[in-house]
Short mmCIF file of C-alpha atoms in Angstrom, two decimals:
data_model
loop_
_atom_site.label_atom_id
_atom_site.label_comp_id
_atom_site.label_asym_id
_atom_site.label_seq_id
_atom_site.Cartn_x
_atom_site.Cartn_y
_atom_site.Cartn_z
CA UNK B 1 -0.06 -0.01 0.08
CA UNK B 2 2.89 2.69 0.92
CA UNK B 3 4.64 1.57 -2.55
CA UNK B 4 7.89 0.49 -0.39
CA UNK B 5 7.61 -3.03 1.14
CA UNK B 6 10.33 -4.77 3.37
CA UNK B 7 10.77 -8.26 4.84
CA UNK B 8 10.88 -10.11 7.01
CA UNK B 9 8.72 -7.69 9.45
CA UNK B 10 10.07 -9.35 12.38
CA UNK B 11 13.57 -10.88 12.80
CA UNK B 12 15.13 -12.81 16.09
CA UNK B 13 19.07 -13.63 15.09
CA UNK B 14 21.91 -14.69 17.43
CA UNK B 15 25.09 -13.09 17.45
CA UNK B 16 26.89 -15.24 15.35
CA UNK B 17 24.21 -15.63 12.46
CA UNK B 18 24.17 -14.13 8.93
CA UNK B 19 20.79 -12.36 7.96
CA UNK B 20 19.54 -10.05 5.36
CA UNK B 21 16.88 -7.61 5.37
CA UNK B 22 15.20 -6.74 2.03
CA UNK B 23 13.25 -3.68 0.69
CA UNK B 24 11.45 -3.16 -2.61
CA UNK B 25 10.10 0.03 -3.69
CA UNK B 26 7.22 0.31 -6.33
CA UNK B 27 7.17 3.84 -6.98
CA UNK B 28 9.93 4.47 -9.64
CA UNK B 29 12.26 6.42 -7.21
CA UNK B 30 15.62 7.08 -7.49
CA UNK B 31 17.08 7.08 -4.14
CA UNK B 32 16.78 4.46 -1.30
CA UNK B 33 17.53 4.97 2.47
CA UNK B 34 18.21 2.58 5.36
CA UNK B 35 17.41 3.99 8.88
CA UNK B 36 17.77 2.62 12.53
CA UNK B 37 15.39 3.68 15.22
CA UNK B 38 16.09 2.01 18.78
CA UNK B 39 13.67 2.29 21.29
CA UNK B 40 12.75 6.10 22.21
CA UNK B 41 15.47 7.43 20.39
CA UNK B 42 15.08 9.55 17.07
CA UNK B 43 15.95 8.13 13.57
CA UNK B 44 19.47 7.75 12.73
CA UNK B 45 20.17 7.59 9.04
CA UNK B 46 22.70 4.48 8.06
CA UNK B 47 22.99 4.59 4.20
CA UNK B 48 21.56 6.24 1.13
CA UNK B 49 21.80 4.99 -2.48
CA UNK B 50 21.19 7.11 -5.12
CA UNK B 51 21.04 5.99 -9.04
CA UNK B 52 22.17 2.30 -7.36
CA UNK B 53 25.68 4.28 -5.94
CA UNK B 54 26.00 4.66 -2.15
CA UNK B 55 26.28 8.37 -1.52
CA UNK B 56 26.22 8.37 2.09
CA UNK B 57 27.35 6.04 5.11
CA UNK B 58 27.07 7.50 8.28
CA UNK B 59 29.51 5.90 10.03
CA UNK B 60 28.11 2.46 10.18
CA UNK B 61 29.99 -0.46 11.76
CA UNK B 62 31.02 -3.04 8.91
CA UNK B 63 28.78 -5.93 10.59
CA UNK B 64 26.07 -3.75 8.54
CA UNK B 65 26.62 -4.19 4.75
CA UNK B 66 24.22 -2.60 2.31
CA UNK B 67 23.52 -3.86 -1.35
CA UNK B 68 21.58 -2.15 -4.10
CA UNK B 69 21.61 -4.27 -7.05
CA UNK B 70 19.02 -1.94 -8.80
CA UNK B 71 17.03 1.08 -8.28
CA UNK B 72 13.98 -1.00 -6.94
CA UNK B 73 15.68 -3.10 -4.68
CA UNK B 74 18.03 -2.68 -1.29
CA UNK B 75 19.48 -5.09 1.15
CA UNK B 76 20.66 -4.79 4.53
CA UNK B 77 23.33 -7.67 5.12
CA UNK B 78 24.11 -8.36 8.87
CA UNK B 79 26.85 -10.66 10.23
CA UNK B 80 28.18 -11.01 13.69
CA UNK B 81 25.35 -8.41 15.31
CA UNK B 82 25.35 -7.23 19.06
CA UNK B 83 22.35 -6.97 21.10
CA UNK B 84 22.52 -3.40 21.00
CA UNK B 85 21.84 -3.53 17.27
CA UNK B 86 18.20 -4.55 18.20
CA UNK B 87 15.96 -1.88 16.93
CA UNK B 88 13.30 -1.17 13.64
CA UNK B 89 15.06 -0.81 10.50
CA UNK B 90 13.39 1.22 7.96
CA UNK B 91 13.80 1.79 4.41
CA UNK B 92 12.59 4.81 2.55
CA UNK B 93 12.89 5.99 -1.11
CA UNK B 94 12.56 9.38 -2.49
CA UNK B 95 12.54 10.91 -6.21
CA UNK B 96 15.57 13.14 -6.44
CA UNK B 97 14.68 16.58 -5.11
CA UNK B 98 11.03 16.24 -5.11
CA UNK B 99 8.64 15.34 -2.59
CA UNK B 100 8.97 13.55 0.58
CA UNK B 101 10.61 10.18 1.43
CA UNK B 102 8.14 7.31 1.61
CA UNK B 103 8.88 4.50 3.95
CA UNK B 104 8.26 0.66 4.36
CA UNK B 105 7.01 -0.69 7.56
CA UNK B 106 10.41 -1.75 8.88
CA UNK B 107 12.06 -5.21 10.35
CA UNK B 108 11.92 -5.28 14.08
CA UNK B 109 15.35 -7.11 14.64
CA UNK B 110 15.90 -8.55 17.78
CA UNK B 111 19.54 -9.82 18.48
CA UNK B 112 19.87 -12.69 21.18
CA UNK G 1 23.42 23.20 17.01
CA UNK G 2 21.07 20.24 15.97
CA UNK G 3 20.54 20.53 11.90
CA UNK G 4 16.37 20.16 13.11
CA UNK G 5 15.17 20.76 16.48
CA UNK G 6 12.19 19.85 18.03
CA UNK G 7 10.72 19.97 21.59
CA UNK G 8 10.30 16.55 22.07
CA UNK G 9 7.06 17.26 24.70
CA UNK G 10 4.91 15.14 25.36
CA UNK G 11 2.10 17.59 24.96
CA UNK G 12 -1.06 16.43 27.06
CA UNK G 13 -4.12 17.91 25.58
CA UNK G 14 -8.12 17.20 25.54
CA UNK G 15 -10.04 16.07 23.04
CA UNK G 16 -11.34 18.74 21.20
CA UNK G 17 -7.93 21.37 21.92
CA UNK G 18 -6.12 23.14 19.75
CA UNK G 19 -2.29 22.13 19.77
CA UNK G 20 0.74 23.67 18.05
CA UNK G 21 3.93 22.50 17.44
CA UNK G 22 7.48 24.03 16.29
CA UNK G 23 10.34 23.05 14.62
CA UNK G 24 13.61 24.93 13.73
CA UNK G 25 16.39 24.20 11.29
CA UNK G 26 19.62 25.52 10.99
CA UNK G 27 20.87 25.07 7.43
CA UNK G 28 19.44 28.42 5.59
CA UNK G 29 20.16 26.11 2.04
CA UNK G 30 17.38 23.68 2.86
CA UNK G 31 14.65 23.41 0.16
CA UNK G 32 11.72 21.41 1.21
CA UNK G 33 9.67 20.83 4.45
CA UNK G 34 7.33 18.12 5.78
CA UNK G 35 5.70 16.97 8.81
CA UNK G 36 5.69 12.96 9.35
CA UNK G 37 3.51 10.97 11.92
CA UNK G 38 4.76 8.16 13.75
CA UNK G 39 2.32 5.54 15.67
CA UNK G 40 4.05 3.85 18.28
CA UNK G 41 6.38 0.70 16.87
CA UNK G 42 5.35 1.73 13.51
CA UNK G 43 6.97 3.61 10.56
CA UNK G 44 7.00 7.25 9.74
CA UNK G 45 4.27 8.33 7.30
CA UNK G 46 4.03 11.74 5.57
CA UNK G 47 1.43 14.08 6.82
CA UNK G 48 1.79 17.13 4.83
CA UNK G 49 4.08 19.36 2.96
CA UNK G 50 4.91 22.68 4.27
CA UNK G 51 5.22 26.08 2.11
CA UNK G 52 5.66 29.49 2.91
CA UNK G 53 2.61 30.23 1.74
CA UNK G 54 0.95 27.66 4.36
CA UNK G 55 -0.50 24.44 3.67
CA UNK G 56 -3.98 23.39 5.18
CA UNK G 57 -5.40 19.72 5.06
CA UNK G 58 -8.84 19.81 7.34
CA UNK G 59 -7.69 20.25 10.85
CA UNK G 60 -4.11 20.39 10.07
CA UNK G 61 -2.41 23.54 9.14
CA UNK G 62 1.32 23.65 8.43
CA UNK G 63 3.37 26.89 7.88
CA UNK G 64 6.98 27.75 7.10
CA UNK G 65 8.97 31.04 7.86
CA UNK G 66 12.11 30.93 5.79
CA UNK G 67 13.22 33.99 7.26
CA UNK G 68 13.25 32.66 10.74
CA UNK G 69 14.00 29.00 9.53
CA UNK G 70 10.70 27.91 11.47
CA UNK G 71 8.33 25.66 10.67
CA UNK G 72 4.97 24.50 12.67
CA UNK G 73 2.17 22.75 12.74
CA UNK G 74 -1.33 23.39 14.15
CA UNK G 75 -3.90 20.62 15.08
CA UNK G 76 -7.28 21.90 15.47
CA UNK G 77 -10.17 20.25 17.56
CA UNK G 78 -7.90 17.12 18.62
CA UNK G 79 -9.19 13.72 18.32
CA UNK G 80 -7.60 10.51 20.17
CA UNK G 81 -6.47 9.36 16.88
CA UNK G 82 -4.01 12.06 16.71
CA UNK G 83 -2.04 11.09 19.44
CA UNK G 84 1.15 9.86 17.78
CA UNK G 85 5.05 11.57 17.54
CA UNK G 86 4.98 14.28 15.35
CA UNK G 87 8.31 14.44 13.11
CA UNK G 88 9.50 17.58 11.56
CA UNK G 89 11.55 16.95 8.20
CA UNK G 90 14.23 19.25 6.15
CA UNK G 91 15.43 18.19 2.56
CA UNK G 92 18.11 19.55 0.75
CA UNK G 93 19.07 18.31 -2.86
CA UNK G 94 22.26 16.52 -2.76
CA UNK G 95 23.18 15.84 -6.15
CA UNK G 96 20.66 13.13 -7.66
CA UNK G 97 19.07 12.49 -4.24
CA UNK G 98 17.49 14.51 -1.20
CA UNK G 99 19.40 14.60 1.98
CA UNK G 100 16.55 13.96 4.32
CA UNK G 101 17.28 15.48 7.97
CA UNK G 102 14.61 14.47 10.95
CA UNK G 103 13.84 15.87 13.96
CA UNK G 104 13.52 13.98 17.15
CA UNK G 105 10.03 14.29 17.18
CA UNK G 106 7.51 15.80 19.61
CA UNK G 107 4.91 13.56 21.37
CA UNK G 108 1.19 14.47 21.85
CA UNK G 109 -1.06 12.73 23.71
CA UNK G 110 -4.91 13.64 23.31
CA UNK G 111 -6.57 12.63 26.50
CA UNK G 112 -10.43 11.87 26.54
#
């Protein structure tokens, strides 16, 4: 309905696991974003891709690895995460310099 | 100074009241402005764009003052369903994408 879909909606993983979050946008936008939102904290921008190139990387630990194979898909690969990485991970997309950004419903990640 | 500043609240108001939120931004080169609404444990959703000429949508009115770098949101006749966190968002065009900066949000609780 929002045009941006994220899977899975919920994920529980151990600290030694490897998993990936997926985001797909159906809006024809050319920029995609990953945000992290921890409990009772504001949104933190993690990565920005524009025209499939990473244009922002906000000091995110290397255990988070983004991938943008095309303008409609964005992945966040996770490995050896820490319990403090438990949060809501939100994907968003926007079109160039116009309009607002539209969000997916997020993946609620718990690291045990 | 934070790029986008909001009073975190919470604002506790009775049903039917009028409530106003304010937001200031530091970068005078910012180009577009929005209010988002975020319900507990959900993704942010675009509420409305903000223009210097003002923007009204039903009970909601948003206003931009570029000279003062100030954005406001007015909610008239508050409903219980208006309870949420309201995020001020400031965008700046950066090449082919938008640099999207979120405020920390203002929490509104409408009380019966």
